[in-house]
Amino acid sequence: MASTEARVKSKPRSTVKDQEDVLKVLGVLKVATATQILHLVRPHLSDNKVMRNALLVLQAKGKVLSEGNTAGPAGRFGAPDRNGEPSQKLWSLTAAELDAAGSLLGRDAQEIGGRARGAGQGGAPHAMAVNATIVAFTRGGIGDITSWRTEVPHALAATGKQNVRADAVLRAKEAGLPLLMVEVDRATEPVQRLADKVASYAACYRRQVNNPATPGTWTVRRTGQEGSVPYWQTLYPDSGLPGWPPLAFVFTGAGPRALHNRIQELATLTREHWAADDRQFDDDDGYLDFTDKVPLVLTTLDRLQAHGPHGPAWRRVAQERGAEFEPLLTALTDTRTKAA
């Protein structure tokens, strides 16, 4: 006789390590899929079940929640998402877990930021593109999840009301990248908006503040001269960069021709911010001076995923560089300088 007892579904099991790694990733990315988490902390695995189990255990503990899926508000879980892939649940931390994630990452409340409340309800397409960019870097051998911060504000004035907010900031000095600002464009806004953001980065880099290490007089604070330092250096005091922090744009969300055109247009619109000054010696043997210029590199997400950051994925926007693609560190190396 068939048993009438209901079959009890076994509870998911997960190690403390897996759960802590999930909290770290969500503390940085704010919203992510189980597969993205897997790529960042268990890249040697192909099945995301270990991360799904960790998420389910954390959900039962009230530490994470799922507010939607990658197909968006009209999509059904498991149905094709915007990229034609089966949609996945989107996970984020509960408000109470922000501090716990910060402790695991060694970051204070300001560094950890707020939670992405409701982001999953709309499918979080921008966050998914940013996450995919971070995954491409880490899978390519640059940094790990602790090397990144997302949605990082950089004040343009002392009031803090105006700021330029980086989609992501990478700090991987061991990989030759002590500081890299990253912007991801999904072809959803005019290129002029991107150009305005490059201008905002330049304004942020030019901004001077009183050196916090040597408290200045009222005159110093008023004039911003003696005793002042670049504001960005107070945020990243150990970068060791000889010039302004580099800025990378990653383009996605359109076909190859459309993305190529966006790259070309952005380069044209932002020339005043990246073009080096042409200096001349007495013997007419000149050089390029990149002082107070934004080191700007551009790529597409498809190219970054195909070649990795160390491959021919990047175009440096600068004089005499052409349109060829280079490895990231090569692209960020200034050419025909006085030192060279």
GROMACS .gro file of C-alpha atoms in nm:
model
  340
    1MET     CA    1   0.000   0.000   0.000
    2ALA     CA    2   0.132   0.339  -0.095
    3SER     CA    3   0.243   0.550   0.193
    4THR     CA    4   0.016   0.841   0.279
    5GLU     CA    5   0.288   1.027   0.463
    6ALA     CA    6   0.401   1.349   0.296
    7ARG     CA    7   0.757   1.346   0.183
    8VAL     CA    8   0.951   1.598   0.387
    9LYS     CA    9   1.184   1.812   0.182
   10SER     CA   10   1.534   1.815   0.323
   11LYS     CA   11   1.666   2.148   0.445
   12PRO     CA   12   1.957   2.302   0.256
   13ARG     CA   13   2.295   2.266   0.419
   14SER     CA   14   2.579   2.512   0.403
   15THR     CA   15   2.913   2.571   0.570
   16VAL     CA   16   2.990   2.880   0.776
   17LYS     CA   17   3.263   2.968   0.525
   18ASP     CA   18   3.019   2.960   0.233
   19GLN     CA   19   2.774   3.178   0.421
   20GLU     CA   20   3.042   3.430   0.518
   21ASP     CA   21   3.163   3.453   0.159
   22VAL     CA   22   2.808   3.519   0.041
   23LEU     CA   23   2.775   3.800   0.294
   24LYS     CA   24   3.104   3.950   0.176
   25VAL     CA   25   2.995   3.951  -0.187
   26LEU     CA   26   2.657   4.106  -0.110
   27GLY     CA   27   2.827   4.359   0.116
   28VAL     CA   28   3.022   4.478  -0.189
   29LEU     CA   29   2.779   4.426  -0.479
   30LYS     CA   30   2.458   4.496  -0.283
   31VAL     CA   31   2.253   4.279  -0.522
   32ALA     CA   32   2.369   3.967  -0.708
   33THR     CA   33   2.271   3.626  -0.842
   34ALA     CA   34   2.393   3.296  -0.702
   35THR     CA   35   2.597   3.241  -1.019
   36GLN     CA   36   2.773   3.577  -0.987
   37ILE     CA   37   2.855   3.499  -0.626
   38LEU     CA   38   2.989   3.159  -0.733
   39HIS     CA   39   3.217   3.315  -0.998
   40LEU     CA   40   3.363   3.552  -0.740
   41VAL     CA   41   3.430   3.319  -0.449
   42ARG     CA   42   3.422   2.965  -0.596
   43PRO     CA   43   3.543   3.016  -0.955
   44HIS     CA   44   3.658   2.654  -0.980
   45LEU     CA   45   3.298   2.529  -0.950
   46SER     CA   46   3.043   2.519  -1.232
   47ASP     CA   47   2.724   2.442  -1.037
   48ASN     CA   48   2.590   2.728  -0.825
   49LYS     CA   49   2.407   2.491  -0.588
   50VAL     CA   50   2.659   2.552  -0.309
   51MET     CA   51   2.583   2.924  -0.323
   52ARG     CA   52   2.208   2.870  -0.356
   53ASN     CA   53   2.215   2.654  -0.045
   54ALA     CA   54   2.412   2.919   0.143
   55LEU     CA   55   2.162   3.184   0.036
   56LEU     CA   56   1.866   2.973   0.143
   57VAL     CA   57   2.022   2.910   0.485
   58LEU     CA   58   2.094   3.281   0.524
   59GLN     CA   59   1.740   3.363   0.413
   60ALA     CA   60   1.600   3.132   0.681
   61LYS     CA   61   1.813   3.320   0.935
   62GLY     CA   62   1.674   3.653   0.814
   63LYS     CA   63   2.011   3.773   0.683
   64VAL     CA   64   1.940   3.792   0.309
   65LEU     CA   65   1.630   3.827   0.096
   66SER     CA   66   1.525   3.794  -0.266
   67GLU     CA   67   1.307   4.071  -0.407
   68GLY     CA   68   1.298   3.976  -0.773
   69ASN     CA   69   1.481   3.815  -1.061
   70THR     CA   70   1.691   3.916  -1.359
   71ALA     CA   71   1.390   3.903  -1.595
   72GLY     CA   72   1.251   4.217  -1.434
   73PRO     CA   73   0.906   4.300  -1.293
   74ALA     CA   74   0.715   4.142  -1.582
   75GLY     CA   75   0.938   3.838  -1.596
   76ARG     CA   76   0.886   3.495  -1.450
   77PHE     CA   77   1.163   3.323  -1.255
   78GLY     CA   78   1.338   3.080  -1.488
   79ALA     CA   79   1.205   3.247  -1.803
   80PRO     CA   80   1.454   3.412  -2.041
   81ASP     CA   81   1.591   3.741  -1.910
   82ARG     CA   82   1.700   4.044  -2.115
   83ASN     CA   83   2.005   3.854  -2.241
   84GLY     CA   84   1.811   3.544  -2.337
   85GLU     CA   85   1.946   3.346  -2.041
   86PRO     CA   86   1.723   3.173  -1.786
   87SER     CA   87   1.647   3.434  -1.522
   88GLN     CA   88   1.788   3.395  -1.173
   89LYS     CA   89   1.681   3.521  -0.834
   90LEU     CA   90   1.838   3.844  -0.718
   91TRP     CA   91   1.968   3.845  -0.363
   92SER     CA   92   2.060   4.125  -0.126
   93LEU     CA   93   2.137   4.176   0.241
   94THR     CA   94   1.875   4.270   0.497
   95ALA     CA   95   1.936   4.605   0.666
   96ALA     CA   96   2.048   4.434   0.985
   97GLU     CA   97   2.325   4.246   0.805
   98LEU     CA   98   2.509   4.549   0.664
   99ASP     CA   99   2.721   4.582   0.977
  100ALA     CA  100   2.797   4.209   0.979
  101ALA     CA  101   2.912   4.223   0.618
  102GLY     CA  102   3.119   4.530   0.700
  103SER     CA  103   3.291   4.343   0.982
  104LEU     CA  104   3.376   4.052   0.752
  105LEU     CA  105   3.517   4.296   0.496
  106GLY     CA  106   3.694   4.512   0.754
  107ARG     CA  107   3.496   4.820   0.647
  108ASP     CA  108   3.307   5.083   0.842
  109ALA     CA  109   2.950   5.193   0.777
  110GLN     CA  110   3.057   5.470   0.539
  111GLU     CA  111   3.263   5.231   0.328
  112ILE     CA  112   2.998   4.961   0.320
  113GLY     CA  113   2.719   5.201   0.216
  114GLY     CA  114   2.348   5.126   0.220
  115ARG     CA  115   2.157   4.825   0.096
  116ALA     CA  116   2.000   4.812  -0.249
  117ARG     CA  117   1.642   4.831  -0.126
  118GLY     CA  118   1.400   4.717  -0.395
  119ALA     CA  119   1.669   4.695  -0.663
  120GLY     CA  120   1.578   4.339  -0.748
  121GLN     CA  121   1.218   4.427  -0.827
  122GLY     CA  122   1.318   4.588  -1.155
  123GLY     CA  123   1.567   4.320  -1.254
  124ALA     CA  124   1.865   4.539  -1.157
  125PRO     CA  125   2.006   4.551  -1.513
  126HIS     CA  126   2.271   4.811  -1.433
  127ALA     CA  127   2.389   4.627  -1.123
  128MET     CA  128   2.406   4.305  -1.325
  129ALA     CA  129   2.634   4.475  -1.580
  130VAL     CA  130   2.856   4.616  -1.306
  131ASN     CA  131   2.872   4.273  -1.143
  132ALA     CA  132   2.962   4.111  -1.476
  133THR     CA  133   3.245   4.362  -1.514
  134ILE     CA  134   3.381   4.283  -1.168
  135VAL     CA  135   3.356   3.909  -1.240
  136ALA     CA  136   3.552   3.960  -1.564
  137PHE     CA  137   3.832   4.134  -1.374
  138THR     CA  138   3.856   3.874  -1.099
  139ARG     CA  139   3.835   3.578  -1.336
  140GLY     CA  140   4.110   3.748  -1.535
  141GLY     CA  141   4.341   3.743  -1.234
  142ILE     CA  142   4.302   4.095  -1.097
  143GLY     CA  143   4.193   4.125  -0.735
  144ASP     CA  144   3.909   3.951  -0.554
  145ILE     CA  145   3.580   4.066  -0.408
  146THR     CA  146   3.757   4.248  -0.124
  147SER     CA  147   3.942   4.461  -0.383
  148TRP     CA  148   3.618   4.631  -0.486
  149ARG     CA  149   3.366   4.887  -0.370
  150THR     CA  150   3.052   4.984  -0.561
  151GLU     CA  151   2.844   5.302  -0.581
  152VAL     CA  152   3.125   5.509  -0.429
  153PRO     CA  153   3.056   5.885  -0.393
  154HIS     CA  154   3.334   6.142  -0.442
  155ALA     CA  155   3.235   6.491  -0.329
  156LEU     CA  156   3.276   6.782  -0.569
  157ALA     CA  157   3.240   7.045  -0.295
  158ALA     CA  158   3.273   7.073   0.081
  159THR     CA  159   2.897   7.049   0.130
  160GLY     CA  160   2.896   6.695  -0.009
  161LYS     CA  161   2.565   6.765  -0.184
  162GLN     CA  162   2.722   6.726  -0.527
  163ASN     CA  163   2.936   6.426  -0.603
  164VAL     CA  164   3.052   6.199  -0.880
  165ARG     CA  165   2.950   5.843  -0.792
  166ALA     CA  166   3.172   5.568  -0.931
  167ASP     CA  167   2.994   5.251  -1.036
  168ALA     CA  168   3.291   5.063  -0.893
  169VAL     CA  169   3.636   5.130  -0.752
  170LEU     CA  170   3.915   4.873  -0.780
  171ARG     CA  171   4.218   4.868  -0.551
  172ALA     CA  172   4.463   4.594  -0.650
  173LYS     CA  173   4.814   4.726  -0.593
  174GLU     CA  174   4.956   4.373  -0.616
  175ALA     CA  175   4.830   4.364  -0.977
  176GLY     CA  176   4.975   4.704  -1.062
  177LEU     CA  177   4.640   4.879  -1.013
  178PRO     CA  178   4.650   5.071  -0.686
  179LEU     CA  179   4.337   5.262  -0.787
  180LEU     CA  180   4.097   5.238  -1.082
  181MET     CA  181   3.760   5.409  -1.120
  182VAL     CA  182   3.515   5.203  -1.325
  183GLU     CA  183   3.200   5.317  -1.506
  184VAL     CA  184   2.961   5.083  -1.688
  185ASP     CA  185   2.744   5.217  -1.970
  186ARG     CA  186   2.441   5.020  -2.095
  187ALA     CA  187   2.365   5.253  -2.388
  188THR     CA  188   2.055   5.386  -2.212
  189GLU     CA  189   2.149   5.755  -2.202
  190PRO     CA  190   2.306   6.014  -2.435
  191VAL     CA  191   2.684   5.999  -2.465
  192GLN     CA  192   2.692   6.362  -2.350
  193ARG     CA  193   2.587   6.236  -2.005
  194LEU     CA  194   2.894   6.014  -1.999
  195ALA     CA  195   3.110   6.306  -2.110
  196ASP     CA  196   2.966   6.514  -1.827
  197LYS     CA  197   3.068   6.242  -1.585
  198VAL     CA  198   3.426   6.246  -1.716
  199ALA     CA  199   3.422   6.622  -1.657
  200SER     CA  200   3.300   6.560  -1.302
  201TYR     CA  201   3.587   6.320  -1.238
  202ALA     CA  202   3.831   6.586  -1.362
  203ALA     CA  203   3.671   6.841  -1.128
  204CYS     CA  204   3.696   6.597  -0.839
  205TYR     CA  205   4.063   6.529  -0.911
  206ARG     CA  206   4.138   6.903  -0.929
  207ARG     CA  207   3.965   6.978  -0.600
  208GLN     CA  208   4.203   7.080  -0.320
  209VAL     CA  209   4.134   7.048   0.054
  210ASN     CA  210   4.326   7.123   0.370
  211ASN     CA  211   4.578   6.851   0.444
  212PRO     CA  212   4.422   6.647   0.727
  213ALA     CA  213   4.771   6.543   0.840
  214THR     CA  214   4.875   6.905   0.899
  215PRO     CA  215   4.585   7.119   1.023
  216GLY     CA  216   4.609   7.455   0.850
  217THR     CA  217   4.525   7.811   0.938
  218TRP     CA  218   4.208   7.990   0.836
  219THR     CA  219   4.404   8.142   0.547
  220VAL     CA  220   4.515   7.801   0.424
  221ARG     CA  221   4.162   7.667   0.437
  222ARG     CA  222   4.032   7.979   0.264
  223THR     CA  223   4.285   7.992  -0.019
  224GLY     CA  224   4.347   7.622  -0.064
  225GLN     CA  225   4.715   7.693  -0.126
  226GLU     CA  226   4.990   7.614   0.124
  227GLY     CA  227   4.915   7.294   0.312
  228SER     CA  228   4.644   7.182   0.072
  229VAL     CA  229   4.628   6.842  -0.096
  230PRO     CA  230   4.413   6.689  -0.369
  231TYR     CA  231   4.084   6.575  -0.219
  232TRP     CA  232   4.103   6.233  -0.386
  233GLN     CA  233   4.434   6.164  -0.210
  234THR     CA  234   4.263   6.201   0.129
  235LEU     CA  235   4.027   5.922   0.025
  236TYR     CA  236   4.301   5.700  -0.114
  237PRO     CA  237   4.618   5.812   0.070
  238ASP     CA  238   4.830   5.509  -0.012
  239SER     CA  239   4.769   5.484  -0.386
  240GLY     CA  240   5.120   5.597  -0.481
  241LEU     CA  241   4.994   5.719  -0.819
  242PRO     CA  242   5.217   5.973  -0.995
  243GLY     CA  243   4.915   6.145  -1.152
  244TRP     CA  244   4.538   6.141  -1.150
  245PRO     CA  245   4.356   5.808  -1.093
  246PRO     CA  246   4.272   5.623  -1.416
  247LEU     CA  247   3.912   5.596  -1.532
  248ALA     CA  248   3.776   5.294  -1.721
  249PHE     CA  249   3.448   5.284  -1.913
  250VAL     CA  250   3.293   4.948  -1.999
  251PHE     CA  251   3.024   4.960  -2.269
  252THR     CA  252   2.741   4.710  -2.316
  253GLY     CA  253   2.371   4.693  -2.401
  254ALA     CA  254   2.392   4.746  -2.779
  255GLY     CA  255   2.541   4.593  -3.094
  256PRO     CA  256   2.910   4.619  -3.188
  257ARG     CA  257   2.865   4.910  -3.429
  258ALA     CA  258   2.656   5.112  -3.186
  259LEU     CA  259   2.905   5.056  -2.904
  260HIS     CA  260   3.194   5.151  -3.134
  261ASN     CA  261   3.016   5.476  -3.217
  262ARG     CA  262   2.958   5.551  -2.848
  263ILE     CA  263   3.326   5.493  -2.774
  264GLN     CA  264   3.428   5.725  -3.057
  265GLU     CA  265   3.184   5.995  -2.951
  266LEU     CA  266   3.291   5.983  -2.586
  267ALA     CA  267   3.656   6.019  -2.688
  268THR     CA  268   3.571   6.322  -2.901
  269LEU     CA  269   3.355   6.493  -2.639
  270THR     CA  270   3.609   6.455  -2.358
  271ARG     CA  271   3.932   6.553  -2.535
  272GLU     CA  272   3.996   6.852  -2.308
  273HIS     CA  273   4.012   6.619  -2.008
  274TRP     CA  274   4.243   6.347  -2.145
  275ALA     CA  275   4.459   6.509  -2.413
  276ALA     CA  276   4.816   6.569  -2.296
  277ASP     CA  277   4.984   6.905  -2.344
  278ASP     CA  278   5.244   6.901  -2.621
  279ARG     CA  279   5.571   7.042  -2.485
  280GLN     CA  280   5.870   7.138  -2.696
  281PHE     CA  281   6.243   7.129  -2.625
  282ASP     CA  282   6.483   7.375  -2.785
  283ASP     CA  283   6.586   7.111  -3.036
  284ASP     CA  284   6.222   7.058  -3.137
  285ASP     CA  285   6.219   6.711  -2.982
  286GLY     CA  286   5.893   6.741  -2.791
  287TYR     CA  287   5.709   6.528  -2.539
  288LEU     CA  288   5.358   6.481  -2.402
  289ASP     CA  289   5.273   6.617  -2.057
  290PHE     CA  290   4.987   6.424  -1.894
  291THR     CA  291   4.984   6.636  -1.577
  292ASP     CA  292   4.627   6.699  -1.459
  293LYS     CA  293   4.477   6.483  -1.733
  294VAL     CA  294   4.239   6.190  -1.688
  295PRO     CA  295   4.394   5.856  -1.794
  296LEU     CA  296   4.092   5.725  -1.986
  297VAL     CA  297   4.058   5.366  -2.109
  298LEU     CA  298   3.758   5.217  -2.288
  299THR     CA  299   3.631   4.869  -2.371
  300THR     CA  300   3.315   4.667  -2.422
  301LEU     CA  301   3.191   4.408  -2.175
  302ASP     CA  302   3.199   4.141  -2.446
  303ARG     CA  303   3.562   4.218  -2.525
  304LEU     CA  304   3.658   4.226  -2.157
  305GLN     CA  305   3.492   3.890  -2.098
  306ALA     CA  306   3.655   3.738  -2.407
  307HIS     CA  307   4.011   3.860  -2.348
  308GLY     CA  308   4.024   3.943  -1.978
  309PRO     CA  309   4.180   4.262  -1.837
  310HIS     CA  310   4.532   4.140  -1.921
  311GLY     CA  311   4.441   4.074  -2.285
  312PRO     CA  312   4.392   4.311  -2.580
  313ALA     CA  313   4.069   4.454  -2.444
  314TRP     CA  314   4.139   4.821  -2.379
  315ARG     CA  315   4.166   5.133  -2.591
  316ARG     CA  316   4.363   5.420  -2.434
  317VAL     CA  317   4.225   5.754  -2.537
  318ALA     CA  318   4.537   5.968  -2.583
  319GLN     CA  319   4.749   6.121  -2.855
  320GLU     CA  320   4.945   5.887  -3.079
  321ARG     CA  321   4.776   5.574  -2.943
  322GLY     CA  322   4.556   5.488  -3.240
  323ALA     CA  323   4.252   5.263  -3.208
  324GLU     CA  324   4.429   4.937  -3.124
  325PHE     CA  325   4.332   4.742  -2.815
  326GLU     CA  326   4.592   4.674  -2.547
  327PRO     CA  327   4.625   4.497  -2.211
  328LEU     CA  328   4.511   4.723  -1.928
  329LEU     CA  329   4.851   4.800  -1.776
  330THR     CA  330   4.993   4.875  -2.121
  331ALA     CA  331   4.699   5.100  -2.202
  332LEU     CA  332   4.751   5.293  -1.878
  333THR     CA  333   5.120   5.355  -1.949
  334ASP     CA  334   5.178   5.705  -2.085
  335THR     CA  335   5.389   5.725  -2.402
  336ARG     CA  336   5.629   5.990  -2.533
  337THR     CA  337   5.663   6.153  -2.194
  338LYS     CA  338   5.956   6.360  -2.070
  339ALA     CA  339   6.080   6.065  -1.865
  340ALA     CA  340   6.069   5.837  -2.168
   0.00000   0.00000   0.00000
